Tab-separated table of C-alpha atoms in Angstrom:
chain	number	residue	atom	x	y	z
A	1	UNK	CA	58.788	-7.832	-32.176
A	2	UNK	CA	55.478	-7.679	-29.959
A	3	UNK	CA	57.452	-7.000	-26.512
A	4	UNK	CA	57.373	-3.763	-25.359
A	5	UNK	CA	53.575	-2.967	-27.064
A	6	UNK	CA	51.649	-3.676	-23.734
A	7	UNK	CA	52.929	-0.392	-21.930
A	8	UNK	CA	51.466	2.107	-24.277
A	9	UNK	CA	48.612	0.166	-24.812
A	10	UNK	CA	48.420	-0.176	-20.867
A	11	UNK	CA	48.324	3.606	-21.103
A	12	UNK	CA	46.265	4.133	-23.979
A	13	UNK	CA	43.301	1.213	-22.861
A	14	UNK	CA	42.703	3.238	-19.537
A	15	UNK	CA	38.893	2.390	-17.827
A	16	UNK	CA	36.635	5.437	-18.959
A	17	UNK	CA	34.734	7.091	-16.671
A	18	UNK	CA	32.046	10.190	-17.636
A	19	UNK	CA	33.146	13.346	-18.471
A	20	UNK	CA	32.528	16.118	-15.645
A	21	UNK	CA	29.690	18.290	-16.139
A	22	UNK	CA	29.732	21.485	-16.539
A	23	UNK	CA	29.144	23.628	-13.612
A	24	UNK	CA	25.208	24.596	-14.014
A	25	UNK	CA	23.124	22.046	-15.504
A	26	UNK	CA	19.275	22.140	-15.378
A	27	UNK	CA	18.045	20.045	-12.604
A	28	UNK	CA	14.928	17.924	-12.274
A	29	UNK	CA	13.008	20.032	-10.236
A	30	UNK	CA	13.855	23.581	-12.496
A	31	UNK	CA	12.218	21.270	-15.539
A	32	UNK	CA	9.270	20.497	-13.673
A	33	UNK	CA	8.482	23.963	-12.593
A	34	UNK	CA	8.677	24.533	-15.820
A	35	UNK	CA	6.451	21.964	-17.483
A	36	UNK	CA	3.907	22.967	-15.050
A	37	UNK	CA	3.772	26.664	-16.164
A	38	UNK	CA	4.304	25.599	-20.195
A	39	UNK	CA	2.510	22.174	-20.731
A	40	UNK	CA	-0.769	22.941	-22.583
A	41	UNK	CA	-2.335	19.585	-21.488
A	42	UNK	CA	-2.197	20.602	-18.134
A	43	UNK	CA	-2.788	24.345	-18.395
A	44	UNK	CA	-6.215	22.807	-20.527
A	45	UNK	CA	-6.850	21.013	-17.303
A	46	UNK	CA	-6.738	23.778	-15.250
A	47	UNK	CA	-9.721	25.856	-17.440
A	48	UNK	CA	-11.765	22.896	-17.294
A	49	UNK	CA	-11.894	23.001	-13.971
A	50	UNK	CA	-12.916	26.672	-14.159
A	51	UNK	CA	-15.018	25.910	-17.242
A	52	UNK	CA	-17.433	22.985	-14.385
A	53	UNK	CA	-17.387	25.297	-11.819
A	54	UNK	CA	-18.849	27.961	-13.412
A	55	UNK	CA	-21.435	25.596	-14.669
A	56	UNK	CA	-22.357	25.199	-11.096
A	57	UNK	CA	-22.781	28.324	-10.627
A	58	UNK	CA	-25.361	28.578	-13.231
A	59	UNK	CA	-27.092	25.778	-12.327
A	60	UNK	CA	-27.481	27.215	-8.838
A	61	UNK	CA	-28.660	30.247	-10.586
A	62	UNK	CA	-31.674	28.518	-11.717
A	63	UNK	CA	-32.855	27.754	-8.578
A	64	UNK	CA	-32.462	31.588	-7.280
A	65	UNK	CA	-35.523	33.912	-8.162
A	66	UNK	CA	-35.538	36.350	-10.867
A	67	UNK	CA	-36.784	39.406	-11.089
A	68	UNK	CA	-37.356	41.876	-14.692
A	69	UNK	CA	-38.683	44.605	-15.258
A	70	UNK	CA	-40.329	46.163	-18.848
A	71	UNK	CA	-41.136	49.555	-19.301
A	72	UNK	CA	-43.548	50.488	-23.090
A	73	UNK	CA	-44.199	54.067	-24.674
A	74	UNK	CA	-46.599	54.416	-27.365
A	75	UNK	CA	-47.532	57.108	-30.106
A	76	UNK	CA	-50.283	57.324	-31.884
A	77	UNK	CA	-51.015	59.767	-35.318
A	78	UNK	CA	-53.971	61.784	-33.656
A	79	UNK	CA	-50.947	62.911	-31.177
A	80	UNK	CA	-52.220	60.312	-28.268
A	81	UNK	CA	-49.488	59.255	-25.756
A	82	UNK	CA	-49.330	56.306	-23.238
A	83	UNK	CA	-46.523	54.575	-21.095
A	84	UNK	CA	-46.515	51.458	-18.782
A	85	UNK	CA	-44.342	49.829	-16.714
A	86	UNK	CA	-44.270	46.585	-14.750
A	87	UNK	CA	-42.308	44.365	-12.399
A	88	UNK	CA	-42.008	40.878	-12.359
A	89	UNK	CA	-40.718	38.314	-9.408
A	90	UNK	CA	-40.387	35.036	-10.415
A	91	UNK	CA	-39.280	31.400	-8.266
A	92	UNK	CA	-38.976	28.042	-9.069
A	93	UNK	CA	-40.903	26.243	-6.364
A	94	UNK	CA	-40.218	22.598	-7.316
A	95	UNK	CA	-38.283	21.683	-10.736
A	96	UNK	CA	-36.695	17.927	-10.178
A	97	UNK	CA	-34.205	18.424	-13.476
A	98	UNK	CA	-33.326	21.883	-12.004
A	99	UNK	CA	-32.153	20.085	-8.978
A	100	UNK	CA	-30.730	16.989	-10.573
A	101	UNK	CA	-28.716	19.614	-12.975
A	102	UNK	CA	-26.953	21.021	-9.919
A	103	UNK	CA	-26.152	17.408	-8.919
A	104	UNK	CA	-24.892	16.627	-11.444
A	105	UNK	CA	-22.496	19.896	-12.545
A	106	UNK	CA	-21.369	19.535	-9.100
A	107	UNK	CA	-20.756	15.609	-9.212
A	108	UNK	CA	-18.867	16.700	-12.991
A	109	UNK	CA	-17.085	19.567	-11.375
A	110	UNK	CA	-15.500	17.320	-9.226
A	111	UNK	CA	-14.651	15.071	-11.773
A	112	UNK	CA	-13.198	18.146	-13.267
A	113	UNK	CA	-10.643	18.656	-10.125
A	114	UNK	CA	-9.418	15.121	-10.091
A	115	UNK	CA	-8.781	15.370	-13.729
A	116	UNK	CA	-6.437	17.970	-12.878
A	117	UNK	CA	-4.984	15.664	-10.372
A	118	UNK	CA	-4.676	13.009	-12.976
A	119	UNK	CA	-3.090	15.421	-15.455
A	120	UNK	CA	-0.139	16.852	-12.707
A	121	UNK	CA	0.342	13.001	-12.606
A	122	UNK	CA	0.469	12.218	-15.661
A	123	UNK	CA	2.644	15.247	-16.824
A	124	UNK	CA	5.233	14.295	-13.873
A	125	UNK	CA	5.671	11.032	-15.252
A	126	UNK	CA	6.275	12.836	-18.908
A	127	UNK	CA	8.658	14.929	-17.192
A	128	UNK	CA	10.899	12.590	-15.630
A	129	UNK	CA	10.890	10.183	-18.317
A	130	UNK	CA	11.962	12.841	-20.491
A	131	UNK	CA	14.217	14.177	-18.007
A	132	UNK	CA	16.021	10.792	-17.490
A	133	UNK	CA	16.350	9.508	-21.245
A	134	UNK	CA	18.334	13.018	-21.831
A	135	UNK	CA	20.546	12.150	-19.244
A	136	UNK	CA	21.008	8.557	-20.595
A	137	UNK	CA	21.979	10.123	-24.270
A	138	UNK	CA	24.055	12.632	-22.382
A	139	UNK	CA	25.739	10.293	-21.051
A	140	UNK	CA	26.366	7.887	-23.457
A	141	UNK	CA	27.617	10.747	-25.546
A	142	UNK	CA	30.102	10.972	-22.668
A	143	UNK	CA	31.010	7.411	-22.914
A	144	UNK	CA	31.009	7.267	-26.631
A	145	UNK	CA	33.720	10.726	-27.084
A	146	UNK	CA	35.842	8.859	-23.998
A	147	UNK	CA	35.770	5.792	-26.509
A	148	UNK	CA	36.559	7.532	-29.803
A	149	UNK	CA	39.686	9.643	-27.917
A	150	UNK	CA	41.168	5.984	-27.007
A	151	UNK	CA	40.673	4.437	-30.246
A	152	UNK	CA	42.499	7.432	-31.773
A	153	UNK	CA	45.717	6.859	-29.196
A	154	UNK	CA	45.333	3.420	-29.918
A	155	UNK	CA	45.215	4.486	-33.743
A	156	UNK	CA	48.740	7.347	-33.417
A	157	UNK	CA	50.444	4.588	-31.979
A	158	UNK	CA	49.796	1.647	-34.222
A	159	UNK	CA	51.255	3.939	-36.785
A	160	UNK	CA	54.096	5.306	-35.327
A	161	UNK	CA	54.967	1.841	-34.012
A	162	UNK	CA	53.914	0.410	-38.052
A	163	UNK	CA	56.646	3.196	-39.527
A	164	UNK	CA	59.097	1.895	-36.816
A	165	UNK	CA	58.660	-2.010	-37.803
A	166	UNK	CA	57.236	-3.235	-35.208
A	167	UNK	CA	54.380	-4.572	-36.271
A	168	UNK	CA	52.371	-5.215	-39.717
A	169	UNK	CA	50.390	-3.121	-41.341
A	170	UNK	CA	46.926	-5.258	-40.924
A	171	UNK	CA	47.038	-4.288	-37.140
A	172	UNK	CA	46.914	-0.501	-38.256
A	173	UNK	CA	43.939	-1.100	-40.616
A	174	UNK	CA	41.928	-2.777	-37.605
A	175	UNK	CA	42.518	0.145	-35.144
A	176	UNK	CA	42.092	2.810	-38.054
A	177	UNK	CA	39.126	0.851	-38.174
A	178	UNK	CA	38.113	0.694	-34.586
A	179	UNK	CA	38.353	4.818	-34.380
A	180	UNK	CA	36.115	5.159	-37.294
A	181	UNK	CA	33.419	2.864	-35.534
A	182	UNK	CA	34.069	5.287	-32.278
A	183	UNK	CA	33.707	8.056	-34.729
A	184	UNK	CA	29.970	6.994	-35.869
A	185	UNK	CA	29.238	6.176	-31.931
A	186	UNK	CA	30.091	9.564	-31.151
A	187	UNK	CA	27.409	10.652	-34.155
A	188	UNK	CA	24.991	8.326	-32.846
A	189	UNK	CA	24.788	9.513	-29.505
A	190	UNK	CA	24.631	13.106	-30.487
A	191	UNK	CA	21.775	12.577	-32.979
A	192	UNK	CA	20.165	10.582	-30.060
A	193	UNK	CA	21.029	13.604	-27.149
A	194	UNK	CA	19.375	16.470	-29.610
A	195	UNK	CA	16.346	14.003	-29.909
A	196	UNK	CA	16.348	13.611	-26.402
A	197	UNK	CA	16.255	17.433	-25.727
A	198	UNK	CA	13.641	18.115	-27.907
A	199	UNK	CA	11.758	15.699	-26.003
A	200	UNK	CA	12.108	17.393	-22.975
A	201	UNK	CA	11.933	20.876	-24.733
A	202	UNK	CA	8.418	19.924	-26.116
A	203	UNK	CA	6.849	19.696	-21.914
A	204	UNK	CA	9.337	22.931	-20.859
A	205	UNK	CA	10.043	25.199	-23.688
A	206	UNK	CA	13.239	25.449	-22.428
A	207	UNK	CA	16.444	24.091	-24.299
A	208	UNK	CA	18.908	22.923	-21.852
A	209	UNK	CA	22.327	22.981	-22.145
A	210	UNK	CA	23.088	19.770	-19.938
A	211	UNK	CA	21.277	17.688	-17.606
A	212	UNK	CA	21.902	16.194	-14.091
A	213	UNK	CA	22.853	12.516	-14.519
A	214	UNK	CA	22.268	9.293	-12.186
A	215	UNK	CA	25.962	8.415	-10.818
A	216	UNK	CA	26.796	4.991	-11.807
A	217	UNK	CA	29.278	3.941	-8.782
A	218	UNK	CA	28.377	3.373	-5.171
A	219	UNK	CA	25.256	1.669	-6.149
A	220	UNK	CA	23.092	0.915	-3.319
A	221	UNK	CA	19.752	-0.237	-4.179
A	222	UNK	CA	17.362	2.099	-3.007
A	223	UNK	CA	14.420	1.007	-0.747
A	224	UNK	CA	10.494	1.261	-2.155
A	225	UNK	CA	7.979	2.779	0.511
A	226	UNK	CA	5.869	-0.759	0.711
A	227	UNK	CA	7.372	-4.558	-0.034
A	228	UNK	CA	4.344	-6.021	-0.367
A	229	UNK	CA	2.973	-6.097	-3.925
A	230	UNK	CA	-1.157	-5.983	-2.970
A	231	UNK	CA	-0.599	-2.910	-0.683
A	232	UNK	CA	0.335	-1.029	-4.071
A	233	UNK	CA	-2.643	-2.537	-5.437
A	234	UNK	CA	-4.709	-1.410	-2.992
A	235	UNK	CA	-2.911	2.082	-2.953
A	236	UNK	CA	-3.815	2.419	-6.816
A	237	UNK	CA	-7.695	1.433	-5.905
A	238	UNK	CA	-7.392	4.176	-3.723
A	239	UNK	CA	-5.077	6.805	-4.821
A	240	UNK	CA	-5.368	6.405	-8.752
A	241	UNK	CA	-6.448	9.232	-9.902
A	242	UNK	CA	-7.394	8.018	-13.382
A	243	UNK	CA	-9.735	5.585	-11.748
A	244	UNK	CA	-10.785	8.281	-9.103
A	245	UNK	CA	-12.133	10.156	-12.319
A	246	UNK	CA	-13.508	7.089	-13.717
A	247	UNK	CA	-15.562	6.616	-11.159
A	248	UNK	CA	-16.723	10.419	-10.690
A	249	UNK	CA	-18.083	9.979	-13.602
A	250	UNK	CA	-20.387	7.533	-13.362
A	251	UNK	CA	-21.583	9.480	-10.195
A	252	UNK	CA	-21.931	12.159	-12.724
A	253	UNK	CA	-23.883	10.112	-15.591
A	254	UNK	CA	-26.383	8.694	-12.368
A	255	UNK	CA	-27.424	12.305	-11.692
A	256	UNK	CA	-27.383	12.980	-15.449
A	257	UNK	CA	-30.144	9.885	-15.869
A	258	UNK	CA	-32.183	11.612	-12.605
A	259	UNK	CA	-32.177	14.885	-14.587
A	260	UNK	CA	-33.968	12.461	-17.523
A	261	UNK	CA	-36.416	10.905	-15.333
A	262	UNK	CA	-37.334	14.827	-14.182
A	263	UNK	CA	-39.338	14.926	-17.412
A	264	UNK	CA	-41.419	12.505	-16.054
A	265	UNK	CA	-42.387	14.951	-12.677
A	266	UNK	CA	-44.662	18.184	-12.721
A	267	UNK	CA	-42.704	21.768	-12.432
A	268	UNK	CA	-44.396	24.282	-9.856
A	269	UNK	CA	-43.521	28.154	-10.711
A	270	UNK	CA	-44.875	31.483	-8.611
A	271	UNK	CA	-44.973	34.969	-10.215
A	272	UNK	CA	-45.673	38.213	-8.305
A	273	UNK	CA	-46.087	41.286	-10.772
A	274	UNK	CA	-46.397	44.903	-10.446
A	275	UNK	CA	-47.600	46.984	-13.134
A	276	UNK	CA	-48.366	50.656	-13.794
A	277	UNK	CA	-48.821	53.117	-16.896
A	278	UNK	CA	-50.639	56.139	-17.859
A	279	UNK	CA	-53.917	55.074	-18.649
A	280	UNK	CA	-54.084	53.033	-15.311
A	281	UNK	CA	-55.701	54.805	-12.386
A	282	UNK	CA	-54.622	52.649	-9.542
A	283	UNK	CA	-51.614	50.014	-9.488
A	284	UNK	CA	-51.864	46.421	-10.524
A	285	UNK	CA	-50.401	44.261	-8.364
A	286	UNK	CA	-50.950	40.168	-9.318
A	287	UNK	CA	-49.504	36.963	-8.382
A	288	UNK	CA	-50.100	33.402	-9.760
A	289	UNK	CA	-49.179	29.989	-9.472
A	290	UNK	CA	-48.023	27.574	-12.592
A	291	UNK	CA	-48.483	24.050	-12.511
A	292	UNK	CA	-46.879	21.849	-15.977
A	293	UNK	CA	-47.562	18.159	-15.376
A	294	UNK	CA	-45.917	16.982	-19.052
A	295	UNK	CA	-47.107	13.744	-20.892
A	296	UNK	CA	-44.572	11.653	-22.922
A	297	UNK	CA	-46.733	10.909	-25.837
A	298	UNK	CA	-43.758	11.312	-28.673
A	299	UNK	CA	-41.691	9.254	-25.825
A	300	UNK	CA	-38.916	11.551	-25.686
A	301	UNK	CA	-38.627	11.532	-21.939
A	302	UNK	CA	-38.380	7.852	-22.154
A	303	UNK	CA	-35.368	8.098	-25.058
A	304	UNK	CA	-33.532	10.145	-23.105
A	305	UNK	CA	-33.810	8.383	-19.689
A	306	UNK	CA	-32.400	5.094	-21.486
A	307	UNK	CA	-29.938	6.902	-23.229
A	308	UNK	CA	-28.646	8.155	-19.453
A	309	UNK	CA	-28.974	4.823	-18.290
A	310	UNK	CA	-26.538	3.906	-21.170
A	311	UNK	CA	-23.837	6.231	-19.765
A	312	UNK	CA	-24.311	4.737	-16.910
A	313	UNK	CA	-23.244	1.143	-17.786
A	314	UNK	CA	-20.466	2.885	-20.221
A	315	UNK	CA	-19.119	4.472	-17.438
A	316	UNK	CA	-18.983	1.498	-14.978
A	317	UNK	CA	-17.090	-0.190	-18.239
A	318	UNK	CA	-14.587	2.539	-17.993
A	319	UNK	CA	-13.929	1.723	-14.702
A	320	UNK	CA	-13.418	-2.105	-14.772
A	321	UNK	CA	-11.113	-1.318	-17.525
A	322	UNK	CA	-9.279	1.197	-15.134
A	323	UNK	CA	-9.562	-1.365	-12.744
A	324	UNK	CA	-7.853	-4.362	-14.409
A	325	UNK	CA	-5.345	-2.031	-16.220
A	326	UNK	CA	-3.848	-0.154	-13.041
A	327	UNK	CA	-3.756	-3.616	-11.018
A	328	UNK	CA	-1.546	-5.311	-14.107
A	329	UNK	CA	0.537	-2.440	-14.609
A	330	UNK	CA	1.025	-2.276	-10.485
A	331	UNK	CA	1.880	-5.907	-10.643
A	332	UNK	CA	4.012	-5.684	-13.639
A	333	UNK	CA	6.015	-2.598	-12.166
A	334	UNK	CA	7.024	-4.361	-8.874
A	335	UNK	CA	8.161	-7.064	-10.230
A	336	UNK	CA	10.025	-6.086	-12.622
A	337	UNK	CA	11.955	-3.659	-10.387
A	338	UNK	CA	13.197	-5.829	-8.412
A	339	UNK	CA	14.678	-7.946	-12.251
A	340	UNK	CA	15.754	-4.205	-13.016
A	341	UNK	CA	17.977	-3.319	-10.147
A	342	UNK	CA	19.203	-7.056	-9.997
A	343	UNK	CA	20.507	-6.008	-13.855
A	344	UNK	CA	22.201	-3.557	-12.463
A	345	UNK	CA	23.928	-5.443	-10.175
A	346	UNK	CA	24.680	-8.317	-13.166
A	347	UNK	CA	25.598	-5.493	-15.064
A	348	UNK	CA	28.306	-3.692	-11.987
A	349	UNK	CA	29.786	-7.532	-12.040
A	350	UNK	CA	30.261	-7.867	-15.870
A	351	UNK	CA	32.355	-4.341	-15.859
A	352	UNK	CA	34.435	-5.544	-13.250
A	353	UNK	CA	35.304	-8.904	-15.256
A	354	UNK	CA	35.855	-6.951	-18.381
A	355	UNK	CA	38.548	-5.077	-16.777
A	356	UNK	CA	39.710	-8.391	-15.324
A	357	UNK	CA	39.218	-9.531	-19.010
A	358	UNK	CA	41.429	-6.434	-20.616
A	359	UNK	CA	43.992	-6.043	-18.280
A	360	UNK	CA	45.004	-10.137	-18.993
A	361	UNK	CA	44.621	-9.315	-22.939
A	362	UNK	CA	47.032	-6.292	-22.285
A	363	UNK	CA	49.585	-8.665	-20.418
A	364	UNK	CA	48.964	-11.206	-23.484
A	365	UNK	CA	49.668	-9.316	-25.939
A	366	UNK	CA	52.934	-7.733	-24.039
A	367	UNK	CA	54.057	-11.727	-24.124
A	368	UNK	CA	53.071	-11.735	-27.561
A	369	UNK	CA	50.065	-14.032	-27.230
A	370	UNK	CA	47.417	-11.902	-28.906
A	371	UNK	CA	47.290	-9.400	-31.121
A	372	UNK	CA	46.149	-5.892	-31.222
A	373	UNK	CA	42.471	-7.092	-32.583
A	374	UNK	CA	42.052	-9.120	-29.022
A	375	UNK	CA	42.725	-5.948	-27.088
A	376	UNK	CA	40.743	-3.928	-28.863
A	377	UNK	CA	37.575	-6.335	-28.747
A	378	UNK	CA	38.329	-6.450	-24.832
A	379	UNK	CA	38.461	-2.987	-24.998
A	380	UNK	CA	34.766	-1.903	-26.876
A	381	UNK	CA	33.408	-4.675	-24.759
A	382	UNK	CA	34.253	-2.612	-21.648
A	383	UNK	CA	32.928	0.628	-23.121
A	384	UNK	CA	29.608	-1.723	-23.518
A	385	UNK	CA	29.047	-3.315	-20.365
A	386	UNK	CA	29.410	0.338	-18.901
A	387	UNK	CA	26.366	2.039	-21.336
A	388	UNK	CA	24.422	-1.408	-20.595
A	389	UNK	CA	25.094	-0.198	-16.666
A	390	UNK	CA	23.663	2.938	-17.559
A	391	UNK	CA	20.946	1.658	-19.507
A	392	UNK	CA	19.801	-0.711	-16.703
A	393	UNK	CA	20.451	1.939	-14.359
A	394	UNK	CA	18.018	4.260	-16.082
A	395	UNK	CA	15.551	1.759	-16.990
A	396	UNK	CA	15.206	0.685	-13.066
A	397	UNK	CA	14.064	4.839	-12.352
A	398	UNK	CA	11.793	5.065	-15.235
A	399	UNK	CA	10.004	1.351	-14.024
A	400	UNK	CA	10.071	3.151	-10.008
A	401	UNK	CA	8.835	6.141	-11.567
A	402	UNK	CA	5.552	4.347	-13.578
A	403	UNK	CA	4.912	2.652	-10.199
A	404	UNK	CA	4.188	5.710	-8.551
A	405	UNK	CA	2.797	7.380	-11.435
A	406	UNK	CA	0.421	3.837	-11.676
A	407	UNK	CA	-0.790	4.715	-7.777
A	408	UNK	CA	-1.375	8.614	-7.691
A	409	UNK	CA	1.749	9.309	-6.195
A	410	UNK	CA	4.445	11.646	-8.026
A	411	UNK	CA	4.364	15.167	-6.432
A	412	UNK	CA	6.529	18.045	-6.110
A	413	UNK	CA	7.874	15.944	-2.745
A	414	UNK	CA	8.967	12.665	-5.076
A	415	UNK	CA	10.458	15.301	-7.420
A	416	UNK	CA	12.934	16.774	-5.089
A	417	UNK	CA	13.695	12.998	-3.662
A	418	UNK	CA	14.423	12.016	-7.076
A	419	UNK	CA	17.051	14.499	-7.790
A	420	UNK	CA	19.057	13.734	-4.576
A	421	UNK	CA	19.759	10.625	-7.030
A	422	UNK	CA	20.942	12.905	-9.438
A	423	UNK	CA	24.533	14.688	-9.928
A	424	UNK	CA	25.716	17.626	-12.099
């Protein structure tokens, strides 16, 4: 009664590959263009740095001379009439906080660029990340409608081979079964794939259709620009941007505690000022000197030069803690690739079994050894060792991507290498 069953399930139990894209897809590099014209973190960024540099500006200002100039008209009730005018130059001659102001908007306007720096790094990791778990759902939305159109071949032909006698009626329950199970995958993964896009719709404010995905045969494991674990370290000491900002800043809060001990120093002002009016029979021309020597008796001065000192020692803390945190995720990152992509490879072995495994049930059950229920399992086990392929797969780019993200290093040029890994 069970010979002849193992040719249509033969057929029927073919290996699944993914379902060809369509022809356009949005690639990597179009979503990162993107991001970087749409993301508001990064456009915020951007006017910061605009915001610090025109606070250098002003500070500079302050050190320039001024000049004004007043002009006065009076009336009076007996019909009386009188107008002046006057001129005033004015320069700072010595002002330390003047000085340790432009020190320190400069020292914070720098800050301000390598926060941009940190943010295009930052946003590039978003952006891939995003990029990459879309084309994981998309494909396992692939996988899972390749799945549910087996189960329901397997399904037609339990029945038509039920109504025909060959075999009972339990055997049709457990593949109806199996192609309702397929059924949910398949509403899973699309659930998961609209989640997915809004994810990457949220840095682009764009809605794509499809997405490049990373091809899953011809695995070759691709090569990292250093092998040695400390030279990443040392690259993220360097390179980090994060830290790079971390430590601008305490540059910044140093300058910010000499602008509090200029409250302690005198201030030296000239003024040059012409004058004329009506009532005046020659011009008035004076100049003078002003010297302010200030006294901390409320102790102000001395509040605010321990409150800068403060920052000071809060900023060095920020920087330990970038310190410790980029060396443990640098160390964490490289080795774990190399567990990642030797997944993969378990992962590569255990699909080729499975079809060792499925192709023996198949010749089983022909001999009437099995039963439909063995094939089947043999069957979903083969459509899960290829999304745990995929899974690993992905989760080996995203862990290479955080590496360089962790040492300053995803640009436009990593972009563009990336998506050579990537087909439509």
């Amino acid at each position: 009664m069970r010979n002849g069953k193992g040719c249509w399930l033969s057929v029927a139990l073919i290996a699944v590959g993914v379902n060809a894209q369509p022809t356009y897809a949005m690639t990597i590099e179009q979503a990162w263009q993107a991001a970087k014209k749409f993301d508001p973190s990064y456009q915020k960024s951007q006017l910061d740095e605009q915001i610090s540099e025109t606070t250098v500006l002003s500070a500079k200002g302050e050190l320039f001379p001024s000049l004004s100039t007043g002009a006065n008209a009076t009336w009076s009730e007996h019909g009386k009439y009188s107008n002046s005018y006057d001129v005033t130059f004015e320069q700072t001659l010595w002002d330390s906080s003047k000085w340790a102001n432009l020190d320190q908007s400069q020292a914070t306007y720098l800050a301000a660029q390598l926060s941009v720096a940190q943010a295009y790094n930052v946003l590039a990791e978003k952006v891939i990340t995003a990029y990459l778990e879309l084309a994981q759902a998309q494909s396992n939305l692939d996988l899972a409608k390749q799945k549910r159109l087996e189960s329901k071949k397997i399904y037609d032909i339990t029945q038509k081979n039920y109504q025909a006698g060959k075999i009972r009626l339990s055997e049709v329950e457990e593949t109806k079964a199996n192609y309702i199970d397929a059924q949910s995958i398949v509403l899973a993964s699309q659930s998961e794939l609209q989640q997915k896009k809004s994810g990457l719709m949220l840095l682009t404010n764009e809605s794509p259709t499809v997405v490049d995905e990373i091809a899953a045969d011809g695995l070759v494991k691709p090569e990292l620009a250093m092998n040695d674990q400390q030279r990443w370290v040392e690259l993220a000491k360097n390179s980090s941007p994060e830290l790079l900002v971390a430590k601008q800043k305490v540059t910044a809060a140093e300058f910010g505690r000499e602008k509090a001990q200029a409250g302690y120093y005198p201030t030296l002002s000239g003024k040059l000022t012409y004058s004329d009016g009506s009532e005046r029979r020659n011009d008035n021309l004076s100049a003078g000197l002003n010297v302010r020597l200030p006294l901390d008796l409320n102790g102000s001065t001395r509040a605010q030069v321990d409150k800068a000192s403060l920052e000071i020692l809060s900023a060095k803390q920020d920087v330990i803690q970038v310190e410790v945190r980029l060396k443990t995720q640098v160390e964490q990152d490289f080795q774990q690739l190399n567990l990642d992509w030797q997944r993969v490879e378990i992962a590569q072995q255990q699909i080729l079994t499975q079809q060792t495994v499925l192709k023996a049930k198949e010749l089983e059950f022909s001999a009437g050894l099995s039963q439909a229920s063995d094939v089947i399992r043999a069957h979903n086990l083969l459509f899960d060792k290829k999304n745990k392929l995929r899974s690993q797969l992905y989760q080996y780019w995203k862990r290479r991507v955080s590496l360089l993200k962790t040492v300053g290093q995803l640009d436009d040029t990593v972009i563009k290498q990336l998506s050579m890994a990537l087909h439509s």
